[in-house]
Amino acid sequence: MQKLFGISSISESVGEFSRSKEMDRWVKKIAVVTGASAGIGAAIAKDLAKTGMIVVGLARRVEKVEKLKNDLPEDMRQNLHSANCDVMKEEEIIKTFAWIDEKFGGVDVLINNAGILIPSVRLIDEGNSATILNTVNTNLIGLIFCTREAFKSMKKRSFAGHIVHISSLVGHIVPNMQATFDDYNFNVYCATKHAVKALTEGHRQELLKEKLGIKVSSVSPAVVQTDIMDCYSEEALKTIPHLKAEDISAAVLYALGTPPHVQIQDIVIKPVGSFI
């Protein structure tokens, strides 16, 4: 198998990063992953636990986060924990991050992964208010408030942590999906991911003034095979070039594994042959 940067597989990548000098600083540190019950969030939570980090997976379906322990080596299962939190609700975010501070001592890494995509609803349709508000509140407002609470924890301890926003390729472009798939609309989802791109730079500028060495990065993948892509049939997805959740997790590990003087602003990931 041809190697990229000397690494021949995602599983080997996780092992290499977990043993690297720069990743050593994260061993036993606390990582919070939102939307950790499935897909990209689940892959990230498991891979961070494998590096030796203590991972708290936030989700509304905490039983699914608990089941992820079965995918970990037995001696690493104690690294993964779960917490019930709906990131659409500010009061739940504040309560959950306060609990993490009390139980684990603080937040060192935050992965803002929770997201909603409902492509069957158009901006111009009647009765679309709930869908639009839920998308904005999850993809954008929840990200802002989780970042605020994580920063609060980092600042209190003067810790040079790292915040990663899981964004999307559609945060850089506005693809005409209807040209390929009828009734498929990125609309407000696309708008929220464009906002995440702006927020990544906005957070970078604000964190720079704090002089704590806190990094912020974003990862922007194209189509990824996860629950969020249920709008595609299984057969249709087979014909579309797409990424796996583990590919996005590997990018997060790369960003975390950079030395203190290096800040990854954004990683854009496409599958070979991507139609977007």
PDB file of C-alpha atoms in Angstrom, residues 10-276:
ATOM      1  CA  ILE A  10      -6.141   5.445   9.182  1.00  0.00           C
ATOM      2  CA  SER A  11      -5.634   2.948  12.020  1.00  0.00           C
ATOM      3  CA  GLU A  12      -1.874   3.276  11.669  1.00  0.00           C
ATOM      4  CA  SER A  13      -2.326   7.055  11.547  1.00  0.00           C
ATOM      5  CA  VAL A  14      -4.054   7.038  14.929  1.00  0.00           C
ATOM      6  CA  GLY A  15      -1.266   4.934  16.365  1.00  0.00           C
ATOM      7  CA  GLU A  16       1.463   7.139  14.923  1.00  0.00           C
ATOM      8  CA  PHE A  17      -0.132  10.363  16.171  1.00  0.00           C
ATOM      9  CA  SER A  18      -0.780   8.866  19.595  1.00  0.00           C
ATOM     10  CA  ARG A  19       2.938   8.102  19.937  1.00  0.00           C
ATOM     11  CA  SER A  20       4.200  11.380  18.505  1.00  0.00           C
ATOM     12  CA  LYS A  21       5.986  13.890  20.685  1.00  0.00           C
ATOM     13  CA  GLU A  22       3.406  16.605  20.055  1.00  0.00           C
ATOM     14  CA  MET A  23       0.485  14.325  20.931  1.00  0.00           C
ATOM     15  CA  ASP A  24       2.146  13.421  24.231  1.00  0.00           C
ATOM     16  CA  ARG A  25       0.965  16.744  25.648  1.00  0.00           C
ATOM     17  CA  TRP A  26      -2.645  15.595  25.294  1.00  0.00           C
ATOM     18  CA  VAL A  27      -2.345  12.322  27.207  1.00  0.00           C
ATOM     19  CA  LYS A  28      -4.778  12.379  30.153  1.00  0.00           C
ATOM     20  CA  LYS A  29      -6.048  15.793  29.036  1.00  0.00           C
ATOM     21  CA  ILE A  30      -9.809  16.335  28.667  1.00  0.00           C
ATOM     22  CA  ALA A  31     -11.455  16.424  25.231  1.00  0.00           C
ATOM     23  CA  VAL A  32     -15.122  17.286  24.713  1.00  0.00           C
ATOM     24  CA  VAL A  33     -16.770  16.098  21.495  1.00  0.00           C
ATOM     25  CA  THR A  34     -20.270  17.322  20.616  1.00  0.00           C
ATOM     26  CA  GLY A  35     -22.565  15.121  18.559  1.00  0.00           C
ATOM     27  CA  ALA A  36     -20.533  12.091  19.622  1.00  0.00           C
ATOM     28  CA  SER A  37     -23.232   9.417  19.286  1.00  0.00           C
ATOM     29  CA  ALA A  38     -22.592   8.560  15.626  1.00  0.00           C
ATOM     30  CA  GLY A  39     -20.724   9.405  12.442  1.00  0.00           C
ATOM     31  CA  ILE A  40     -17.824  11.819  12.550  1.00  0.00           C
ATOM     32  CA  GLY A  41     -18.295  12.607  16.242  1.00  0.00           C
ATOM     33  CA  ALA A  42     -18.180   8.923  17.199  1.00  0.00           C
ATOM     34  CA  ALA A  43     -15.041   8.358  15.124  1.00  0.00           C
ATOM     35  CA  ILE A  44     -13.303  11.355  16.712  1.00  0.00           C
ATOM     36  CA  ALA A  45     -14.325  10.356  20.242  1.00  0.00           C
ATOM     37  CA  LYS A  46     -12.926   6.848  19.785  1.00  0.00           C
ATOM     38  CA  ASP A  47      -9.690   7.995  18.157  1.00  0.00           C
ATOM     39  CA  LEU A  48      -9.015  10.606  20.849  1.00  0.00           C
ATOM     40  CA  ALA A  49      -9.604   7.970  23.532  1.00  0.00           C
ATOM     41  CA  LYS A  50      -7.049   5.756  21.766  1.00  0.00           C
ATOM     42  CA  THR A  51      -4.459   8.531  22.045  1.00  0.00           C
ATOM     43  CA  GLY A  52      -4.824   8.451  25.826  1.00  0.00           C
ATOM     44  CA  MET A  53      -7.071  11.484  26.192  1.00  0.00           C
ATOM     45  CA  ILE A  54     -10.054  11.486  28.555  1.00  0.00           C
ATOM     46  CA  VAL A  55     -13.002  12.031  26.213  1.00  0.00           C
ATOM     47  CA  VAL A  56     -16.452  13.314  27.149  1.00  0.00           C
ATOM     48  CA  GLY A  57     -18.918  12.694  24.329  1.00  0.00           C
ATOM     49  CA  LEU A  58     -21.930  15.010  24.348  1.00  0.00           C
ATOM     50  CA  ALA A  59     -25.128  13.772  22.758  1.00  0.00           C
ATOM     51  CA  ARG A  60     -28.866  13.482  23.221  1.00  0.00           C
ATOM     52  CA  ARG A  61     -28.519   9.717  22.762  1.00  0.00           C
ATOM     53  CA  VAL A  62     -25.942   8.991  25.454  1.00  0.00           C
ATOM     54  CA  GLU A  63     -26.572   5.252  25.272  1.00  0.00           C
ATOM     55  CA  LYS A  64     -24.978   5.287  21.817  1.00  0.00           C
ATOM     56  CA  VAL A  65     -21.880   7.012  23.169  1.00  0.00           C
ATOM     57  CA  GLU A  66     -21.630   4.364  25.883  1.00  0.00           C
ATOM     58  CA  LYS A  67     -21.787   1.625  23.243  1.00  0.00           C
ATOM     59  CA  LEU A  68     -18.743   3.116  21.525  1.00  0.00           C
ATOM     60  CA  LYS A  69     -16.630   1.733  24.370  1.00  0.00           C
ATOM     61  CA  ASN A  70     -17.098  -1.708  22.831  1.00  0.00           C
ATOM     62  CA  ASP A  71     -15.071  -0.524  19.823  1.00  0.00           C
ATOM     63  CA  LEU A  72     -12.103   0.437  22.003  1.00  0.00           C
ATOM     64  CA  PRO A  73      -9.317  -1.786  23.317  1.00  0.00           C
ATOM     65  CA  GLU A  74     -10.300  -2.969  26.775  1.00  0.00           C
ATOM     66  CA  ASP A  75      -7.581  -0.967  28.511  1.00  0.00           C
ATOM     67  CA  MET A  76      -8.796   2.270  26.871  1.00  0.00           C
ATOM     68  CA  ARG A  77     -12.528   2.015  27.519  1.00  0.00           C
ATOM     69  CA  GLN A  78     -12.226   3.975  30.753  1.00  0.00           C
ATOM     70  CA  ASN A  79     -11.053   6.943  28.670  1.00  0.00           C
ATOM     71  CA  LEU A  80     -14.496   7.482  27.155  1.00  0.00           C
ATOM     72  CA  HIS A  81     -17.383   9.087  29.040  1.00  0.00           C
ATOM     73  CA  SER A  82     -20.785  10.424  28.020  1.00  0.00           C
ATOM     74  CA  ALA A  83     -22.959  13.385  28.948  1.00  0.00           C
ATOM     75  CA  ASN A  84     -26.511  14.196  27.915  1.00  0.00           C
ATOM     76  CA  CYS A  85     -26.510  17.618  26.280  1.00  0.00           C
ATOM     77  CA  ASP A  86     -28.640  19.232  23.601  1.00  0.00           C
ATOM     78  CA  VAL A  87     -26.434  21.945  22.090  1.00  0.00           C
ATOM     79  CA  MET A  88     -29.541  23.784  20.891  1.00  0.00           C
ATOM     80  CA  LYS A  89     -30.166  24.745  24.514  1.00  0.00           C
ATOM     81  CA  GLU A  90     -27.817  27.250  26.112  1.00  0.00           C
ATOM     82  CA  GLU A  91     -28.768  26.290  29.655  1.00  0.00           C
ATOM     83  CA  GLU A  92     -27.826  22.656  28.990  1.00  0.00           C
ATOM     84  CA  ILE A  93     -24.464  23.683  27.540  1.00  0.00           C
ATOM     85  CA  ILE A  94     -23.637  25.826  30.571  1.00  0.00           C
ATOM     86  CA  LYS A  95     -24.723  23.099  32.993  1.00  0.00           C
ATOM     87  CA  THR A  96     -22.802  20.366  31.155  1.00  0.00           C
ATOM     88  CA  PHE A  97     -19.533  22.294  30.895  1.00  0.00           C
ATOM     89  CA  ALA A  98     -19.769  23.218  34.575  1.00  0.00           C
ATOM     90  CA  TRP A  99     -20.197  19.500  35.373  1.00  0.00           C
ATOM     91  CA  ILE A 100     -17.149  18.651  33.248  1.00  0.00           C
ATOM     92  CA  ASP A 101     -15.110  21.264  35.103  1.00  0.00           C
ATOM     93  CA  GLU A 102     -16.180  19.837  38.439  1.00  0.00           C
ATOM     94  CA  LYS A 103     -15.754  16.155  37.562  1.00  0.00           C
ATOM     95  CA  PHE A 104     -12.710  16.222  35.297  1.00  0.00           C
ATOM     96  CA  GLY A 105     -11.007  19.495  36.160  1.00  0.00           C
ATOM     97  CA  GLY A 106     -11.642  21.406  32.959  1.00  0.00           C
ATOM     98  CA  VAL A 107     -11.799  21.311  29.157  1.00  0.00           C
ATOM     99  CA  ASP A 108      -8.521  21.121  27.249  1.00  0.00           C
ATOM    100  CA  VAL A 109      -9.773  20.290  23.747  1.00  0.00           C
ATOM    101  CA  LEU A 110     -13.195  20.991  22.236  1.00  0.00           C
ATOM    102  CA  ILE A 111     -14.422  19.376  19.029  1.00  0.00           C
ATOM    103  CA  ASN A 112     -17.549  21.184  17.802  1.00  0.00           C
ATOM    104  CA  ASN A 113     -19.030  18.418  15.674  1.00  0.00           C
ATOM    105  CA  ALA A 114     -22.801  18.481  16.280  1.00  0.00           C
ATOM    106  CA  GLY A 115     -24.707  19.375  13.123  1.00  0.00           C
ATOM    107  CA  ILE A 116     -28.072  19.151  11.369  1.00  0.00           C
ATOM    108  CA  LEU A 117     -28.775  18.856   7.639  1.00  0.00           C
ATOM    109  CA  ILE A 118     -32.371  18.510   6.382  1.00  0.00           C
ATOM    110  CA  PRO A 119     -32.163  18.978   2.591  1.00  0.00           C
ATOM    111  CA  SER A 120     -35.834  18.299   1.872  1.00  0.00           C
ATOM    112  CA  VAL A 121     -36.903  21.687   3.278  1.00  0.00           C
ATOM    113  CA  ARG A 122     -36.560  24.815   1.177  1.00  0.00           C
ATOM    114  CA  LEU A 123     -36.042  28.356   2.440  1.00  0.00           C
ATOM    115  CA  ILE A 124     -39.156  29.491   0.574  1.00  0.00           C
ATOM    116  CA  ASP A 125     -41.461  26.749   1.890  1.00  0.00           C
ATOM    117  CA  GLU A 126     -44.224  27.514   4.364  1.00  0.00           C
ATOM    118  CA  GLY A 127     -43.981  25.836   7.743  1.00  0.00           C
ATOM    119  CA  ASN A 128     -40.178  25.617   7.650  1.00  0.00           C
ATOM    120  CA  SER A 129     -39.509  27.631  10.806  1.00  0.00           C
ATOM    121  CA  ALA A 130     -38.668  24.732  13.139  1.00  0.00           C
ATOM    122  CA  THR A 131     -36.234  23.152  10.680  1.00  0.00           C
ATOM    123  CA  ILE A 132     -34.440  26.428  10.023  1.00  0.00           C
ATOM    124  CA  LEU A 133     -34.212  27.364  13.706  1.00  0.00           C
ATOM    125  CA  ASN A 134     -32.977  23.899  14.721  1.00  0.00           C
ATOM    126  CA  THR A 135     -30.291  23.989  12.027  1.00  0.00           C
ATOM    127  CA  VAL A 136     -29.067  27.457  12.983  1.00  0.00           C
ATOM    128  CA  ASN A 137     -29.210  26.741  16.713  1.00  0.00           C
ATOM    129  CA  THR A 138     -27.252  23.490  16.373  1.00  0.00           C
ATOM    130  CA  ASN A 139     -24.724  24.314  13.659  1.00  0.00           C
ATOM    131  CA  LEU A 140     -24.033  27.885  14.690  1.00  0.00           C
ATOM    132  CA  ILE A 141     -25.369  29.046  18.056  1.00  0.00           C
ATOM    133  CA  GLY A 142     -24.483  25.795  19.825  1.00  0.00           C
ATOM    134  CA  LEU A 143     -20.961  25.998  18.421  1.00  0.00           C
ATOM    135  CA  ILE A 144     -20.573  29.564  19.678  1.00  0.00           C
ATOM    136  CA  PHE A 145     -21.798  28.779  23.195  1.00  0.00           C
ATOM    137  CA  CYS A 146     -19.773  25.555  23.519  1.00  0.00           C
ATOM    138  CA  THR A 147     -16.662  27.453  22.431  1.00  0.00           C
ATOM    139  CA  ARG A 148     -17.409  30.202  24.940  1.00  0.00           C
ATOM    140  CA  GLU A 149     -17.702  27.717  27.811  1.00  0.00           C
ATOM    141  CA  ALA A 150     -14.593  25.775  26.742  1.00  0.00           C
ATOM    142  CA  PHE A 151     -12.592  28.994  26.551  1.00  0.00           C
ATOM    143  CA  LYS A 152     -13.808  29.949  30.015  1.00  0.00           C
ATOM    144  CA  SER A 153     -12.368  26.699  31.342  1.00  0.00           C
ATOM    145  CA  MET A 154      -9.072  27.113  29.485  1.00  0.00           C
ATOM    146  CA  LYS A 155      -8.632  30.720  30.598  1.00  0.00           C
ATOM    147  CA  LYS A 156      -9.335  29.898  34.244  1.00  0.00           C
ATOM    148  CA  ARG A 157      -6.405  27.473  34.181  1.00  0.00           C
ATOM    149  CA  SER A 158      -4.230  29.458  31.726  1.00  0.00           C
ATOM    150  CA  PHE A 159      -4.143  26.370  29.512  1.00  0.00           C
ATOM    151  CA  ALA A 160      -3.152  26.473  25.840  1.00  0.00           C
ATOM    152  CA  GLY A 161      -5.977  24.306  24.571  1.00  0.00           C
ATOM    153  CA  HIS A 162      -7.315  23.615  21.104  1.00  0.00           C
ATOM    154  CA  ILE A 163     -10.783  24.154  19.616  1.00  0.00           C
ATOM    155  CA  VAL A 164     -11.778  22.406  16.374  1.00  0.00           C
ATOM    156  CA  HIS A 165     -14.901  23.254  14.395  1.00  0.00           C
ATOM    157  CA  ILE A 166     -16.166  20.502  12.096  1.00  0.00           C
ATOM    158  CA  SER A 167     -17.407  22.525   9.143  1.00  0.00           C
ATOM    159  CA  SER A 168     -18.048  21.508   5.535  1.00  0.00           C
ATOM    160  CA  LEU A 169     -16.891  22.047   1.988  1.00  0.00           C
ATOM    161  CA  VAL A 170     -20.188  23.912   1.489  1.00  0.00           C
ATOM    162  CA  GLY A 171     -18.830  26.493   3.912  1.00  0.00           C
ATOM    163  CA  HIS A 172     -16.554  27.538   1.044  1.00  0.00           C
ATOM    164  CA  ILE A 173     -18.875  27.176  -1.944  1.00  0.00           C
ATOM    165  CA  VAL A 174     -22.611  27.041  -2.689  1.00  0.00           C
ATOM    166  CA  PRO A 175     -23.099  23.958  -4.884  1.00  0.00           C
ATOM    167  CA  ASN A 176     -26.222  23.588  -7.008  1.00  0.00           C
ATOM    168  CA  MET A 177     -27.230  20.171  -5.710  1.00  0.00           C
ATOM    169  CA  GLN A 178     -30.549  20.245  -7.575  1.00  0.00           C
ATOM    170  CA  ALA A 179     -28.633  19.943 -10.834  1.00  0.00           C
ATOM    171  CA  THR A 180     -27.718  16.404  -9.718  1.00  0.00           C
ATOM    172  CA  PHE A 181     -30.368  15.512  -7.110  1.00  0.00           C
ATOM    173  CA  ASP A 182     -33.956  16.734  -7.251  1.00  0.00           C
ATOM    174  CA  ASP A 183     -35.341  18.171  -4.019  1.00  0.00           C
ATOM    175  CA  TYR A 184     -31.902  18.454  -2.395  1.00  0.00           C
ATOM    176  CA  ASN A 185     -31.258  21.852  -0.813  1.00  0.00           C
ATOM    177  CA  PHE A 186     -28.238  22.961   1.221  1.00  0.00           C
ATOM    178  CA  ASN A 187     -29.794  26.411   1.831  1.00  0.00           C
ATOM    179  CA  VAL A 188     -29.572  27.273   5.566  1.00  0.00           C
ATOM    180  CA  TYR A 189     -27.082  24.456   6.257  1.00  0.00           C
ATOM    181  CA  CYS A 190     -24.742  25.991   3.698  1.00  0.00           C
ATOM    182  CA  ALA A 191     -25.227  29.418   5.283  1.00  0.00           C
ATOM    183  CA  THR A 192     -24.367  28.111   8.755  1.00  0.00           C
ATOM    184  CA  LYS A 193     -21.169  26.503   7.474  1.00  0.00           C
ATOM    185  CA  HIS A 194     -20.133  29.728   5.762  1.00  0.00           C
ATOM    186  CA  ALA A 195     -20.653  31.359   9.139  1.00  0.00           C
ATOM    187  CA  VAL A 196     -18.425  28.721  10.770  1.00  0.00           C
ATOM    188  CA  LYS A 197     -15.660  29.693   8.342  1.00  0.00           C
ATOM    189  CA  ALA A 198     -15.989  33.308   9.472  1.00  0.00           C
ATOM    190  CA  LEU A 199     -16.217  32.285  13.125  1.00  0.00           C
ATOM    191  CA  THR A 200     -13.006  30.279  12.894  1.00  0.00           C
ATOM    192  CA  GLU A 201     -11.153  33.437  11.930  1.00  0.00           C
ATOM    193  CA  GLY A 202     -13.139  35.514  14.424  1.00  0.00           C
ATOM    194  CA  HIS A 203     -12.235  33.101  17.224  1.00  0.00           C
ATOM    195  CA  ARG A 204      -8.596  33.106  16.117  1.00  0.00           C
ATOM    196  CA  GLN A 205      -8.434  36.892  16.345  1.00  0.00           C
ATOM    197  CA  GLU A 206     -10.104  37.017  19.758  1.00  0.00           C
ATOM    198  CA  LEU A 207      -7.964  34.198  21.171  1.00  0.00           C
ATOM    199  CA  LEU A 208      -4.822  35.893  19.879  1.00  0.00           C
ATOM    200  CA  LYS A 209      -5.520  38.869  22.140  1.00  0.00           C
ATOM    201  CA  GLU A 210      -5.781  36.556  25.163  1.00  0.00           C
ATOM    202  CA  LYS A 211      -2.119  35.508  24.734  1.00  0.00           C
ATOM    203  CA  LEU A 212      -2.779  32.018  26.118  1.00  0.00           C
ATOM    204  CA  GLY A 213      -1.667  30.043  23.064  1.00  0.00           C
ATOM    205  CA  ILE A 214      -5.143  28.587  22.479  1.00  0.00           C
ATOM    206  CA  LYS A 215      -5.559  27.347  18.920  1.00  0.00           C
ATOM    207  CA  VAL A 216      -8.689  27.174  16.776  1.00  0.00           C
ATOM    208  CA  SER A 217      -9.016  25.131  13.596  1.00  0.00           C
ATOM    209  CA  SER A 218     -11.749  23.954  11.274  1.00  0.00           C
ATOM    210  CA  VAL A 219     -12.106  20.849   9.139  1.00  0.00           C
ATOM    211  CA  SER A 220     -14.218  21.099   5.979  1.00  0.00           C
ATOM    212  CA  PRO A 221     -15.076  17.781   4.348  1.00  0.00           C
ATOM    213  CA  ALA A 222     -17.129  17.062   1.249  1.00  0.00           C
ATOM    214  CA  VAL A 223     -19.664  14.207   1.314  1.00  0.00           C
ATOM    215  CA  VAL A 224     -19.061  11.883   4.267  1.00  0.00           C
ATOM    216  CA  GLN A 225     -20.855   8.567   4.790  1.00  0.00           C
ATOM    217  CA  THR A 226     -22.657   9.259   8.075  1.00  0.00           C
ATOM    218  CA  ASP A 227     -26.188   9.397   9.486  1.00  0.00           C
ATOM    219  CA  ILE A 228     -26.495  12.963   8.238  1.00  0.00           C
ATOM    220  CA  MET A 229     -26.447  11.595   4.693  1.00  0.00           C
ATOM    221  CA  ASP A 230     -29.607   9.490   5.159  1.00  0.00           C
ATOM    222  CA  CYS A 231     -31.103  11.690   2.451  1.00  0.00           C
ATOM    223  CA  TYR A 232     -29.150   9.527   0.005  1.00  0.00           C
ATOM    224  CA  SER A 233     -30.247   5.953  -0.464  1.00  0.00           C
ATOM    225  CA  GLU A 234     -27.581   3.370   0.282  1.00  0.00           C
ATOM    226  CA  GLU A 235     -27.419   2.446  -3.384  1.00  0.00           C
ATOM    227  CA  ALA A 236     -27.125   6.082  -4.479  1.00  0.00           C
ATOM    228  CA  LEU A 237     -24.292   6.732  -2.055  1.00  0.00           C
ATOM    229  CA  LYS A 238     -22.311   3.863  -3.588  1.00  0.00           C
ATOM    230  CA  THR A 239     -22.172   5.778  -6.874  1.00  0.00           C
ATOM    231  CA  ILE A 240     -21.025   9.037  -5.260  1.00  0.00           C
ATOM    232  CA  PRO A 241     -17.374   9.624  -4.329  1.00  0.00           C
ATOM    233  CA  HIS A 242     -17.414  10.086  -0.558  1.00  0.00           C
ATOM    234  CA  LEU A 243     -15.286  10.101   2.550  1.00  0.00           C
ATOM    235  CA  LYS A 244     -15.481   8.017   5.707  1.00  0.00           C
ATOM    236  CA  ALA A 245     -15.856   9.390   9.218  1.00  0.00           C
ATOM    237  CA  GLU A 246     -12.391   8.051  10.057  1.00  0.00           C
ATOM    238  CA  ASP A 247     -10.884  10.305   7.376  1.00  0.00           C
ATOM    239  CA  ILE A 248     -12.200  13.379   9.168  1.00  0.00           C
ATOM    240  CA  SER A 249     -11.004  12.091  12.526  1.00  0.00           C
ATOM    241  CA  ALA A 250      -7.509  11.662  11.096  1.00  0.00           C
ATOM    242  CA  ALA A 251      -7.551  15.327  10.056  1.00  0.00           C
ATOM    243  CA  VAL A 252      -8.509  16.350  13.594  1.00  0.00           C
ATOM    244  CA  LEU A 253      -5.618  14.310  14.980  1.00  0.00           C
ATOM    245  CA  TYR A 254      -3.272  15.987  12.527  1.00  0.00           C
ATOM    246  CA  ALA A 255      -4.369  19.470  13.645  1.00  0.00           C
ATOM    247  CA  LEU A 256      -3.996  18.513  17.315  1.00  0.00           C
ATOM    248  CA  GLY A 257      -0.594  16.977  16.657  1.00  0.00           C
ATOM    249  CA  THR A 258       1.032  20.143  15.337  1.00  0.00           C
ATOM    250  CA  PRO A 259       3.682  21.884  17.478  1.00  0.00           C
ATOM    251  CA  PRO A 260       2.721  24.951  19.563  1.00  0.00           C
ATOM    252  CA  HIS A 261       3.924  27.448  16.937  1.00  0.00           C
ATOM    253  CA  VAL A 262       1.752  25.903  14.171  1.00  0.00           C
ATOM    254  CA  GLN A 263      -1.961  26.659  13.847  1.00  0.00           C
ATOM    255  CA  ILE A 264      -4.031  24.862  11.210  1.00  0.00           C
ATOM    256  CA  GLN A 265      -6.674  27.332  10.063  1.00  0.00           C
ATOM    257  CA  ASP A 266      -8.759  25.020   7.892  1.00  0.00           C
ATOM    258  CA  ILE A 267      -8.410  21.583   6.314  1.00  0.00           C
ATOM    259  CA  VAL A 268     -10.513  21.030   3.196  1.00  0.00           C
ATOM    260  CA  ILE A 269     -11.008  17.354   2.364  1.00  0.00           C
ATOM    261  CA  LYS A 270     -12.502  15.901  -0.822  1.00  0.00           C
ATOM    262  CA  PRO A 271     -12.765  12.304  -1.964  1.00  0.00           C
ATOM    263  CA  VAL A 272     -11.044  11.501  -5.244  1.00  0.00           C
ATOM    264  CA  GLY A 273     -13.523  12.255  -8.019  1.00  0.00           C
ATOM    265  CA  SER A 274     -15.685  14.558  -5.883  1.00  0.00           C
ATOM    266  CA  PHE A 275     -18.547  16.100  -7.855  1.00  0.00           C
ATOM    267  CA  ILE A 276     -18.586  19.171  -5.597  1.00  0.00           C
TER     268      ILE A 276
END
